Tab-separated table of C-alpha atoms in Angstrom:
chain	number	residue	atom	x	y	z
Y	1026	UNK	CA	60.157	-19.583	6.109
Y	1027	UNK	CA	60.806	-15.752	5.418
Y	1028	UNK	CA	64.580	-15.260	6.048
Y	1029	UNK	CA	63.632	-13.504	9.813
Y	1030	UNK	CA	62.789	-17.037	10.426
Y	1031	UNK	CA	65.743	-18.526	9.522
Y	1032	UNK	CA	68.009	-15.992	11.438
Y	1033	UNK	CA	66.120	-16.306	14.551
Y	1034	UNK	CA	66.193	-20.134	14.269
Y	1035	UNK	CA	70.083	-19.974	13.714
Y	1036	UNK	CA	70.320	-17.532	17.007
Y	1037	UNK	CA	68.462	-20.031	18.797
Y	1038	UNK	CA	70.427	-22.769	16.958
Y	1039	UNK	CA	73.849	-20.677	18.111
Y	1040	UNK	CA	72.478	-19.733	22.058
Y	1041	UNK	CA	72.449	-23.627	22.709
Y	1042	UNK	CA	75.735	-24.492	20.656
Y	1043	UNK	CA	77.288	-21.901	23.190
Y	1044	UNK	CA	75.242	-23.161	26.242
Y	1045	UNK	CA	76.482	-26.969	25.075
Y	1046	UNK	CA	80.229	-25.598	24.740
Y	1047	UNK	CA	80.429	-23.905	28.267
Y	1048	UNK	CA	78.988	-27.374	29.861
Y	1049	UNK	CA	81.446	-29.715	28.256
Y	1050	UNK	CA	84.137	-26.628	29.053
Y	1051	UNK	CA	83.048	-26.653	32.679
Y	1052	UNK	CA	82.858	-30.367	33.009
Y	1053	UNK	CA	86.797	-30.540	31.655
Y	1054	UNK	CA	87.292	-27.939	34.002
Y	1055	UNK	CA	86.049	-30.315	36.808
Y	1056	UNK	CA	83.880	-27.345	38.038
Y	1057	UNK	CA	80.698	-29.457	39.140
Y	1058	UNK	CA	78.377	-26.623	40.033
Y	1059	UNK	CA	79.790	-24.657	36.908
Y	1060	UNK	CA	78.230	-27.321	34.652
Y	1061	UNK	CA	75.057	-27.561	37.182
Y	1062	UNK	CA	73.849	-24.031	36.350
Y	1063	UNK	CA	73.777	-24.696	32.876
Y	1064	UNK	CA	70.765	-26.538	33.721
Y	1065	UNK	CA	66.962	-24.831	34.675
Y	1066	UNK	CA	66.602	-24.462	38.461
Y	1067	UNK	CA	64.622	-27.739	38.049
Y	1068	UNK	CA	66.568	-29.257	35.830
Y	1069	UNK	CA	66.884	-32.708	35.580
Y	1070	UNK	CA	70.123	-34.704	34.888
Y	1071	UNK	CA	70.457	-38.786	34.229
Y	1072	UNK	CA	73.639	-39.633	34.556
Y	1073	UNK	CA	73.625	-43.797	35.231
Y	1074	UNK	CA	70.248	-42.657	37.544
Y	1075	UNK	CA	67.644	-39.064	37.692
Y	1076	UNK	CA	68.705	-36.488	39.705
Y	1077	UNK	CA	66.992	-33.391	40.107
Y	1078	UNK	CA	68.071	-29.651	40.556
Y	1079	UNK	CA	71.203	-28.168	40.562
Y	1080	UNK	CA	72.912	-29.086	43.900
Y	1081	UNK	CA	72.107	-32.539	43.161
Y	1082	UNK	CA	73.110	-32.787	40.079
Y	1083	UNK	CA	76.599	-31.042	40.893
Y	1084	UNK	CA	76.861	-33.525	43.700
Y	1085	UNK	CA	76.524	-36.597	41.297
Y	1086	UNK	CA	78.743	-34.730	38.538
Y	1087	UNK	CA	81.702	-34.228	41.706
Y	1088	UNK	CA	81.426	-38.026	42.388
Y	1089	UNK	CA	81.796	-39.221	38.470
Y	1090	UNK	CA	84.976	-36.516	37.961
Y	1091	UNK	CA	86.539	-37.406	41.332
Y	1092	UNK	CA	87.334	-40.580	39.077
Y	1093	UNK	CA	89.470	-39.102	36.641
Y	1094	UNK	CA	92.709	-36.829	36.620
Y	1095	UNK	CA	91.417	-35.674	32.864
Y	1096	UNK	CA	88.699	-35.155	30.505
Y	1097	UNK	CA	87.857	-34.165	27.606
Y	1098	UNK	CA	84.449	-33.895	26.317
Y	1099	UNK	CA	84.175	-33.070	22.533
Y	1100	UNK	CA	80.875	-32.212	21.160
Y	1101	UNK	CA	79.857	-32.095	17.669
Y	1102	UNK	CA	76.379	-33.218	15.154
Y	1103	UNK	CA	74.391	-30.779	17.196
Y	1104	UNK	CA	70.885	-31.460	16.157
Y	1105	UNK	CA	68.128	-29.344	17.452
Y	1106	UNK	CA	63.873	-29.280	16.973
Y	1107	UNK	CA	62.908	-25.167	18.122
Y	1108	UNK	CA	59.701	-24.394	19.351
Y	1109	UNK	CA	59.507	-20.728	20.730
Y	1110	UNK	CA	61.250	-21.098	24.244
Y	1111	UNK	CA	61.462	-24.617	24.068
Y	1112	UNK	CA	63.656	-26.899	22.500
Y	1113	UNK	CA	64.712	-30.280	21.881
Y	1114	UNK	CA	68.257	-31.819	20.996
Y	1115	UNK	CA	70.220	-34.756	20.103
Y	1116	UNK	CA	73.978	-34.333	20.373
Y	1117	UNK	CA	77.248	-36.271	19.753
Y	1118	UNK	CA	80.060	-36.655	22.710
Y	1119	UNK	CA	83.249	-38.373	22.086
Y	1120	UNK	CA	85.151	-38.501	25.305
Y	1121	UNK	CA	88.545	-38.885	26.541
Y	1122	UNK	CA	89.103	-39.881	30.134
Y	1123	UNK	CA	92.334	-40.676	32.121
Y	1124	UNK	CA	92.020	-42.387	35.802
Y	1125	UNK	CA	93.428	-41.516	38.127
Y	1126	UNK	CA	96.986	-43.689	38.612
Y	1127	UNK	CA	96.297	-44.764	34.551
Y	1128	UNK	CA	97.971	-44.340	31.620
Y	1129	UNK	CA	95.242	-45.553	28.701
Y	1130	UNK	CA	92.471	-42.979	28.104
Y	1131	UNK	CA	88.977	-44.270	28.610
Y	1132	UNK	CA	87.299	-43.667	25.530
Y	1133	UNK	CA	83.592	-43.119	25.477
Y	1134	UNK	CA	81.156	-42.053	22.560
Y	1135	UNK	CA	77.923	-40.869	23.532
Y	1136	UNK	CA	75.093	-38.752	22.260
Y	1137	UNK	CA	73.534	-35.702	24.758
Y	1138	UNK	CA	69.419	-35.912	25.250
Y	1139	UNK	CA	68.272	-33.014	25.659
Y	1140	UNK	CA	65.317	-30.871	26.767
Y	1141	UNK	CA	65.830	-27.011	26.860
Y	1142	UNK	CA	63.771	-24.225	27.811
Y	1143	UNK	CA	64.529	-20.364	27.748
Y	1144	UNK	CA	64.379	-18.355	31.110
Y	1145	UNK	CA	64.313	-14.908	30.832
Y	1146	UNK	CA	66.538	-14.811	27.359
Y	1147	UNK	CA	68.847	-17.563	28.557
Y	1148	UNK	CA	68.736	-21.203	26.901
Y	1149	UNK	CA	69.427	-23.978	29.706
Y	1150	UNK	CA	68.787	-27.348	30.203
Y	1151	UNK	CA	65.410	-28.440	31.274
Y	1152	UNK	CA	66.447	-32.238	31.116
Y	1153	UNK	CA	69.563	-33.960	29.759
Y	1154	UNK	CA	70.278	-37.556	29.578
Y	1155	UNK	CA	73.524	-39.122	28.505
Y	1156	UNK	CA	73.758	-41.920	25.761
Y	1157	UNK	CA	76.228	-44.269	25.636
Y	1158	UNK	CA	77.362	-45.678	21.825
Y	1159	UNK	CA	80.494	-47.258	22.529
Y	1160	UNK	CA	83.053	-47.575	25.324
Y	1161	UNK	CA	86.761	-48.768	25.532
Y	1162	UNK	CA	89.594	-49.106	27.955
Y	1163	UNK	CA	92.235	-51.115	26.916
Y	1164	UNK	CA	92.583	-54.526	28.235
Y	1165	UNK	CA	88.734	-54.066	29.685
Y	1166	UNK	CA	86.716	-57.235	28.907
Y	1167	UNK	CA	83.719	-56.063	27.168
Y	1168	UNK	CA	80.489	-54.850	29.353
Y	1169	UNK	CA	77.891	-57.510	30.506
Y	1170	UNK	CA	76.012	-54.175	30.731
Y	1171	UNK	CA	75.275	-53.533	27.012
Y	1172	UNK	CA	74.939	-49.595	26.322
Y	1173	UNK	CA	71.915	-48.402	25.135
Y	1174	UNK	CA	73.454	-47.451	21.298
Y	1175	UNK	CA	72.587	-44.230	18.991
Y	1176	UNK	CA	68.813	-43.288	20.110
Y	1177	UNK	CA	65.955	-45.329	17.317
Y	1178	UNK	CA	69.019	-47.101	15.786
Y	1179	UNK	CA	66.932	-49.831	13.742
Y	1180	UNK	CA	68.304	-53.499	14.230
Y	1181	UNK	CA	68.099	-54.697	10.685
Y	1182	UNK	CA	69.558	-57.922	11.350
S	48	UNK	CA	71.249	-7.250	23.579
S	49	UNK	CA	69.175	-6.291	20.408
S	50	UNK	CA	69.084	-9.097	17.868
S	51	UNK	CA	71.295	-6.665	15.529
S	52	UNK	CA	73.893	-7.127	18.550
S	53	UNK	CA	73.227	-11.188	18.828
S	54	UNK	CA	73.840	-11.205	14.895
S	55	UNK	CA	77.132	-9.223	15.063
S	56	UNK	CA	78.021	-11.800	17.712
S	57	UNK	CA	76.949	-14.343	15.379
S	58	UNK	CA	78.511	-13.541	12.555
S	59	UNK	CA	82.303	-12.679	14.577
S	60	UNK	CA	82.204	-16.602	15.864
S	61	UNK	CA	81.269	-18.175	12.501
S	62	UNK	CA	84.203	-15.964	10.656
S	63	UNK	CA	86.577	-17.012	13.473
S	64	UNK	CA	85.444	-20.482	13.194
S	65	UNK	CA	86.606	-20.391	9.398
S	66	UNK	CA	89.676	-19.093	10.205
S	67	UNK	CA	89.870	-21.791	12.932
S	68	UNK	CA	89.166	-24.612	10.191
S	69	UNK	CA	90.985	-23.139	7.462
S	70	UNK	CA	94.136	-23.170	9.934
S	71	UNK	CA	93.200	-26.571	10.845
S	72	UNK	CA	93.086	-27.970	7.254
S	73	UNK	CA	96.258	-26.099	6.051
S	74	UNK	CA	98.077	-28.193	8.471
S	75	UNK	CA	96.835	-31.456	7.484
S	76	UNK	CA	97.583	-30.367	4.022
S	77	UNK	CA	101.534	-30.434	5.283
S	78	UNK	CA	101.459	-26.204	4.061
S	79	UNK	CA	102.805	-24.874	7.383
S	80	UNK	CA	103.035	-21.105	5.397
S	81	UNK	CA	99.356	-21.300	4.746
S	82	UNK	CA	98.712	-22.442	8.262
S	83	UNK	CA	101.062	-19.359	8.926
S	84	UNK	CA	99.055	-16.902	7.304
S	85	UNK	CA	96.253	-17.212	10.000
S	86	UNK	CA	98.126	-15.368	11.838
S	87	UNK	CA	98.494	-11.246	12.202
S	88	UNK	CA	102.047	-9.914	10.695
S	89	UNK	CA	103.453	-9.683	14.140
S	90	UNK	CA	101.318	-12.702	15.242
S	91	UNK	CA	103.010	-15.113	18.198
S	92	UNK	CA	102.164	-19.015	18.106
S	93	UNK	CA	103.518	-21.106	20.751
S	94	UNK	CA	104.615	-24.260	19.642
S	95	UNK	CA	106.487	-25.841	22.803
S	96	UNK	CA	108.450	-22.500	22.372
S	97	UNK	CA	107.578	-19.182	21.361
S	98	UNK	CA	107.587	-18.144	17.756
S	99	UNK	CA	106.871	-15.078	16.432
S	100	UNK	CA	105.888	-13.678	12.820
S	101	UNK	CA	104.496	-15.923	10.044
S	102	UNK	CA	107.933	-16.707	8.850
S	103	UNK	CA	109.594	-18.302	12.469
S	104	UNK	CA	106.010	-19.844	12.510
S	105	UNK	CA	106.031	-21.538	9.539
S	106	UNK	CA	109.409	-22.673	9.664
S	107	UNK	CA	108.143	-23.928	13.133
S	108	UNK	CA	105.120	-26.122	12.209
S	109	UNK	CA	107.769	-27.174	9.318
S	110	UNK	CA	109.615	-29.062	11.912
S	111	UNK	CA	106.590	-30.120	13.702
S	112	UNK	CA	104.880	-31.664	10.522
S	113	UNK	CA	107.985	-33.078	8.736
S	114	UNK	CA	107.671	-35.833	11.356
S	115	UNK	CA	104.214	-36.767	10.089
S	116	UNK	CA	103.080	-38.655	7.000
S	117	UNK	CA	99.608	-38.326	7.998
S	118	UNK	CA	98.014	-35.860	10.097
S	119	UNK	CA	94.248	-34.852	11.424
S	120	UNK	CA	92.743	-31.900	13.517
S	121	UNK	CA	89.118	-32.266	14.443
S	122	UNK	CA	88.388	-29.031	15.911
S	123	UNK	CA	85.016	-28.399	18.158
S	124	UNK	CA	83.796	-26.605	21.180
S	125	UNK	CA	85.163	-23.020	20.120
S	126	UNK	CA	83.871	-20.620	23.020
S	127	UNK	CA	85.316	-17.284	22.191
S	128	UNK	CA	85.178	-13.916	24.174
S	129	UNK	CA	84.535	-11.198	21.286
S	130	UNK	CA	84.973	-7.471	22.308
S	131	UNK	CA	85.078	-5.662	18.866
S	132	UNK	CA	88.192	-5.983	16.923
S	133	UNK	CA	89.927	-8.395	19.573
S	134	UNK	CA	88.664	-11.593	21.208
S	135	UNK	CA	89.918	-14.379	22.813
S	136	UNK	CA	89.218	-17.751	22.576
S	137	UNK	CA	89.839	-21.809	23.509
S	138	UNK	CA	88.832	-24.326	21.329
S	139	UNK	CA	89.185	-28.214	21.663
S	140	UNK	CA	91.343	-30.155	19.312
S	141	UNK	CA	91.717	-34.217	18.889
S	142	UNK	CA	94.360	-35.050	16.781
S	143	UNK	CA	95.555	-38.159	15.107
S	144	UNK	CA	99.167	-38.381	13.868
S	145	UNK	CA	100.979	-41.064	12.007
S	146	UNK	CA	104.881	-41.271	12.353
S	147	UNK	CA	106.860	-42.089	8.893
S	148	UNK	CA	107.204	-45.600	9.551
S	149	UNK	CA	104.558	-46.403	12.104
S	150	UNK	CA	101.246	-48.261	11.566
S	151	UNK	CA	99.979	-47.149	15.327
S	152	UNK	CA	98.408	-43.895	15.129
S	153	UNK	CA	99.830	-40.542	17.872
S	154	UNK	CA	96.657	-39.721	19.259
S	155	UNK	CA	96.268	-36.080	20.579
S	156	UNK	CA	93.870	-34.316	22.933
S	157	UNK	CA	94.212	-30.573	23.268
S	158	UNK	CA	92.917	-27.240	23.607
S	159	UNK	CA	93.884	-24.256	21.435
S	160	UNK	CA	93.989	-20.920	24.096
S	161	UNK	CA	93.924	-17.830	21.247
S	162	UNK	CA	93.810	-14.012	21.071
S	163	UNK	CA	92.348	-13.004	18.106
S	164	UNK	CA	92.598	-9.622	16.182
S	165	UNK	CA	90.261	-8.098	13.462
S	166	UNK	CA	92.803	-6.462	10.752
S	167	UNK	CA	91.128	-4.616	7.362
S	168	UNK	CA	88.217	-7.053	8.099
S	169	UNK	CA	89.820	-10.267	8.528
S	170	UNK	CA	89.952	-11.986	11.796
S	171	UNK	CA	94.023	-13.346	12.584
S	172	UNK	CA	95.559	-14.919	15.043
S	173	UNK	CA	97.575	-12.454	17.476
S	174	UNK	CA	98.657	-15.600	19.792
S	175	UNK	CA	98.180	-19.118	19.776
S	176	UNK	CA	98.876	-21.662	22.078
S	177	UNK	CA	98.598	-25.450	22.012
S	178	UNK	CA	98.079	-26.967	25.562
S	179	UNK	CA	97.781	-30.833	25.951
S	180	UNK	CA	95.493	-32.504	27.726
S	181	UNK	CA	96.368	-36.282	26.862
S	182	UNK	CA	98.257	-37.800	24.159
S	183	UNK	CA	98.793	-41.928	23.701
S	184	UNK	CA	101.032	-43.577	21.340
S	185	UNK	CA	100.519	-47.496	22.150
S	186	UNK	CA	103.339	-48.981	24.015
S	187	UNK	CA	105.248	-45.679	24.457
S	188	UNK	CA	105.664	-44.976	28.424
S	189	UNK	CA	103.741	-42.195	30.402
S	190	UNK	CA	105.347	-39.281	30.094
S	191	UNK	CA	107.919	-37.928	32.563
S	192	UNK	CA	106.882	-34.113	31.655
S	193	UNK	CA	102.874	-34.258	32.818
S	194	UNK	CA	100.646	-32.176	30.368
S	195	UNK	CA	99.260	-28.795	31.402
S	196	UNK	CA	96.233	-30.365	31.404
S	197	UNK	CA	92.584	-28.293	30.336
S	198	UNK	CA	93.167	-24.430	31.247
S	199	UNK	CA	92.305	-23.734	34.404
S	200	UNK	CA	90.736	-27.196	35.963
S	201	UNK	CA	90.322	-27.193	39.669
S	202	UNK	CA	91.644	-30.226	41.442
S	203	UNK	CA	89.468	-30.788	44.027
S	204	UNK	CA	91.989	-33.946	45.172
P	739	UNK	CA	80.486	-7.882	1.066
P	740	UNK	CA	78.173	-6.561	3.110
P	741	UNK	CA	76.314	-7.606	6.552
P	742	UNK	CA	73.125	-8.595	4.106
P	743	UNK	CA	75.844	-10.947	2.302
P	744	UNK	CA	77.461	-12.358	5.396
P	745	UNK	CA	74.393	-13.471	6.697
P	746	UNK	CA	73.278	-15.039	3.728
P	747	UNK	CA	76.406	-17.092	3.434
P	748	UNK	CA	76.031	-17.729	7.218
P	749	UNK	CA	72.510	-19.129	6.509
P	750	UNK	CA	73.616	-20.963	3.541
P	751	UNK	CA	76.564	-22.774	5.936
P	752	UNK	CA	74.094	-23.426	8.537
P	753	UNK	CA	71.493	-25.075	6.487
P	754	UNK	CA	74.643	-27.305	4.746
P	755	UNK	CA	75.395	-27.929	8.194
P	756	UNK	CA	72.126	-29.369	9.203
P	757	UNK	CA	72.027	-31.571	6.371
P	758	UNK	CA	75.311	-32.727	7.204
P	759	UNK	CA	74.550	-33.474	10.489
P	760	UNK	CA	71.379	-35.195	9.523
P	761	UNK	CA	72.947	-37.621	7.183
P	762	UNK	CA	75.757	-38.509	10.099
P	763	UNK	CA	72.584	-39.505	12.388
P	764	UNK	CA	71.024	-41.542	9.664
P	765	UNK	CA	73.897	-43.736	9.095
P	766	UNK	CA	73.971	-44.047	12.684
P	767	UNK	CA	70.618	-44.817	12.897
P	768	UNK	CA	71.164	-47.393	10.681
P	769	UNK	CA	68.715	-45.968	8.286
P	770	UNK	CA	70.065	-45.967	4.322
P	771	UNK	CA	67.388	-44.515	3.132
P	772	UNK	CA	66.935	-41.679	4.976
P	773	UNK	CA	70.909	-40.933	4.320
P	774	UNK	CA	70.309	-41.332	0.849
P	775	UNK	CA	67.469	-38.899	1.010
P	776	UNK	CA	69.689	-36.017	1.616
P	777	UNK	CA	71.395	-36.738	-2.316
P	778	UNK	CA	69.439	-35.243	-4.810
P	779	UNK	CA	67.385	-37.513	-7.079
P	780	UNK	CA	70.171	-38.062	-9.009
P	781	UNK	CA	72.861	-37.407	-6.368
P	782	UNK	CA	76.457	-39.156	-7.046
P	783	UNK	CA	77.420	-41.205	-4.173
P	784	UNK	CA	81.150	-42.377	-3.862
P	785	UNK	CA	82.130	-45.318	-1.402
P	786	UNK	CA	84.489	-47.306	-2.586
P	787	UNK	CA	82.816	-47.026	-6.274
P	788	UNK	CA	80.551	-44.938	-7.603
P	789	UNK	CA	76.464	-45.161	-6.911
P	790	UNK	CA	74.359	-42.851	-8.632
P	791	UNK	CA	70.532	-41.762	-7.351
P	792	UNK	CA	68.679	-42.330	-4.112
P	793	UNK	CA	67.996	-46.285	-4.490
P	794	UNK	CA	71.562	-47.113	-5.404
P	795	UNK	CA	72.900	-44.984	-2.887
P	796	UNK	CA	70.699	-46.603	-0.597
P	797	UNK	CA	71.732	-50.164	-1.362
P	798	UNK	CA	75.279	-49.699	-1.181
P	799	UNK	CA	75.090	-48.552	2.539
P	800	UNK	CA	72.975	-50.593	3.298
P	801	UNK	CA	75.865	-53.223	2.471
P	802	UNK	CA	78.130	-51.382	4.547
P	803	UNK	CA	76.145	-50.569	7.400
P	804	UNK	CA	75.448	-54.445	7.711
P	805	UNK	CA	78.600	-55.178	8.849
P	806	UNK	CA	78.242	-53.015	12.209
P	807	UNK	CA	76.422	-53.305	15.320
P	808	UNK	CA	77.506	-49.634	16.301
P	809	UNK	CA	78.786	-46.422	14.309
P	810	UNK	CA	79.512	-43.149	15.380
P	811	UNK	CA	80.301	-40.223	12.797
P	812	UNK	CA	81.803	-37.477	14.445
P	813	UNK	CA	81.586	-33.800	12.039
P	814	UNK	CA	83.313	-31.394	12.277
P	815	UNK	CA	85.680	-28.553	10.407
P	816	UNK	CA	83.272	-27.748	7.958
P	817	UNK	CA	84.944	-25.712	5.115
P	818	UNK	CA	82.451	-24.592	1.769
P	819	UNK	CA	82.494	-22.318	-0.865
P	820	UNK	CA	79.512	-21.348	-2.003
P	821	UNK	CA	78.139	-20.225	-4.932
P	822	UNK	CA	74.081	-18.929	-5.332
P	823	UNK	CA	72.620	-22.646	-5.193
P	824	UNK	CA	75.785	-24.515	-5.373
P	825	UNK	CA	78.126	-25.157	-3.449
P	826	UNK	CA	81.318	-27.479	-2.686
P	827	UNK	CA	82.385	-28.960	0.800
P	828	UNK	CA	85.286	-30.527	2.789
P	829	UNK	CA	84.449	-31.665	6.349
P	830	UNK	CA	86.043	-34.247	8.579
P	831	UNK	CA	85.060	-37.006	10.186
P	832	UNK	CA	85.978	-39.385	13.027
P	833	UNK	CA	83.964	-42.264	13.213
P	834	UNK	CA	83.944	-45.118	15.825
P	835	UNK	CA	82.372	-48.751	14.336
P	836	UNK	CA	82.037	-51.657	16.777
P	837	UNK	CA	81.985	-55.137	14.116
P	838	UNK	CA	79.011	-57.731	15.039
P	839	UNK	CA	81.239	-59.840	17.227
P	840	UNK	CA	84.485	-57.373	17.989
P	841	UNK	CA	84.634	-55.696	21.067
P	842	UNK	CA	87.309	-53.468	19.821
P	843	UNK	CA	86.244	-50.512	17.957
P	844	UNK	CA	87.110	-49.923	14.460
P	845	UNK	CA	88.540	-46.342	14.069
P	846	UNK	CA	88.244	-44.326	11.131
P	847	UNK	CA	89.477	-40.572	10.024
P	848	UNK	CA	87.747	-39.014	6.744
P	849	UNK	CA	87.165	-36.464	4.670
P	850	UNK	CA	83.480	-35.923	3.232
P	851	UNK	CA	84.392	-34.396	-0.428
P	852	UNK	CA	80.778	-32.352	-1.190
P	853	UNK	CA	79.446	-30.914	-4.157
P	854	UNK	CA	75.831	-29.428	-2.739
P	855	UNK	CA	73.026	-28.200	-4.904
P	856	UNK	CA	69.597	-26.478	-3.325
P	857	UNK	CA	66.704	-27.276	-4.901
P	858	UNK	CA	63.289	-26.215	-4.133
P	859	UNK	CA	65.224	-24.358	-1.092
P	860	UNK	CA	66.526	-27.329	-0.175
P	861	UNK	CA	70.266	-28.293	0.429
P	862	UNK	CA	71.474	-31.735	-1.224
P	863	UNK	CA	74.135	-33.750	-1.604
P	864	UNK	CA	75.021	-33.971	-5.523
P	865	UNK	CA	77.973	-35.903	-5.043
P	866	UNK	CA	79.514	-37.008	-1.808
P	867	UNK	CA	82.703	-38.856	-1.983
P	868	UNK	CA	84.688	-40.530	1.521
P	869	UNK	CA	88.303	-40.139	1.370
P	870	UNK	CA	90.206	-41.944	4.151
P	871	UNK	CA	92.866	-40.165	5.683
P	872	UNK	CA	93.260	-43.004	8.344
P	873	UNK	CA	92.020	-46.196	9.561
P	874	UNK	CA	92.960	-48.395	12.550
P	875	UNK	CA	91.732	-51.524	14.532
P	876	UNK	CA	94.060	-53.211	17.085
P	877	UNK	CA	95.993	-56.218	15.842
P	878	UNK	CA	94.849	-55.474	12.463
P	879	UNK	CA	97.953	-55.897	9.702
P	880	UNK	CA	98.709	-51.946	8.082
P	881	UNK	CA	96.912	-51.997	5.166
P	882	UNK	CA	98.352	-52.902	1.581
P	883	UNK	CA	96.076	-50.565	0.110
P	884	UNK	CA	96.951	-47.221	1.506
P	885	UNK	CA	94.151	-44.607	2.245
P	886	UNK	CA	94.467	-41.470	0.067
P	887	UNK	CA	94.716	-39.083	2.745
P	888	UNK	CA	94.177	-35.695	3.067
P	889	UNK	CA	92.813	-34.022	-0.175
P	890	UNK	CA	95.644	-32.252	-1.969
P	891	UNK	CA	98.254	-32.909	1.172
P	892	UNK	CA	102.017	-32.009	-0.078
P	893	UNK	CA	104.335	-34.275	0.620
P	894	UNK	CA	107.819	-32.285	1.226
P	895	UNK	CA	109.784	-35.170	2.044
């Protein structure tokens, strides 16, 4: 790649950092339909179920914050495949949560699947599923429910 | 914006990121006048009090690490708002802290609310402010003085 | 320097980056070889001895992944200094590990210790070394054998 290539892939790589920043941001914020417009206008979001456009997705996002008096959603290991104005991206979420009436965070590490697309000069999220690694709340038995674990981890044993 | 514009922007977050990390890791090196020189001349950090000039600062963070054998700032999520030689910024921080004589870690979940100031070159901190948004230290009580809590969050409760 | 200058070193941390962030997903993936494929053929790993070249390298986590059902490596505050087509590196890392059988999660804070070398325009680990600056699992003794800590840390007390 000539160097033009590698500074417009590390715009690109930047636009979607930024867009991924301002989502967790809003979501800490408990601003539902702040995080919603981060997505396309058909968008999709899987949260525990598919839910499509942006008023539905803020509606699910208000019922899963109503939950908690605190987040906070800490993204790193952004990992990103660029293809003109479309993208794809795996992402790492470690997340602290406090219920409401609770003292011990809910901790939850996750990874971000993502689908993005570029609308007039502006990265957003054509499709983002969440990932669950690992929960723990203390004094929680563990899940009957197993989480899905870090997307293509082989099972060697 | 022109792509000379979006590279200008580019390059003003990744030097305030350094700064950002270099702060970071001067602190968990227990060298509070190194994490002090982040900061402008006249720079103000608020520390659960307001302390101003890299001297009250590091004398500050003095007192604040001398309680720590161990310490570690994972920094992420830096959004900043650049308008030439200023900017502002918030950035997430999760910290874990170990107490002279304690085996259970201080765990830590803030945000770091900055103005930032571009001086013969070199991005600085003009303010800095630690805001909590959780912190658990096993079998210590909830607190009686609530954290602030992610800047701005609605409460829709 | 000038703008031609900052954007090379920009490009230069961004490309480190990815790698970094590549080898975090591999481990997670539970894939040894492809972390050892971002060492260079005769890359230096360092985990808890000293493993030199891709196969060895390779082995050796191998070892250590086996032990885990679920990890989660978690970069961030990437600091390097480069130099043409070398370059040294201190990151962090949280990582989460869930043991075959545990249900609670096996914390870990790090340092990644880098030296990089680009070969063929490629970035590479030539020696990668894990220094713990703390570990914790609940009910688990303090260890006998304490963790080094933070590279260089001054201890004032």
């Amino acid at each position: 790649m000539s160097q033009q290539d590698d500074i417009r892939e590390m715009l690109d790589h930047h636009a979607i950092s930024k867009l991924m920043v301002h989502y967790a941001e809003r979501i800490d914020a408990n601003d539902p339909e702040g995080a919603a417009a981060c997505f396309a206008p058909d968008g999709i979001g899987h949260y525990w179920g598919k839910f499509v456009g942006r008023e539905a997705i803020a509606q699910r996002l208000t019922g899963i914050l109503d939950a908690f008096t605190a987040t906070s959603h800490h993204l790193s290991n952004i990992k990103l495949t660029l293809s003109g104005d479309t993208a794809t991206g795996l992402s790492y979420v470690y997340a602290f949560h406090r219920y409401a009436g609770s003292h011990d965070p809910m901790h939850y590490w996750g990874r971000w699947k993502d689908r993005l697309v570029r609308i007039d000069g502006q990265w957003l999220f054509a499709e983002r599923e969440v990932v669950g690694v690992g929960q723990y709340l203390k004094d929680d038995p563990p899940s009957t429910n197993p989480l899905p674990g870090h997307p293509g981890r082989a099972s060697r044993i």
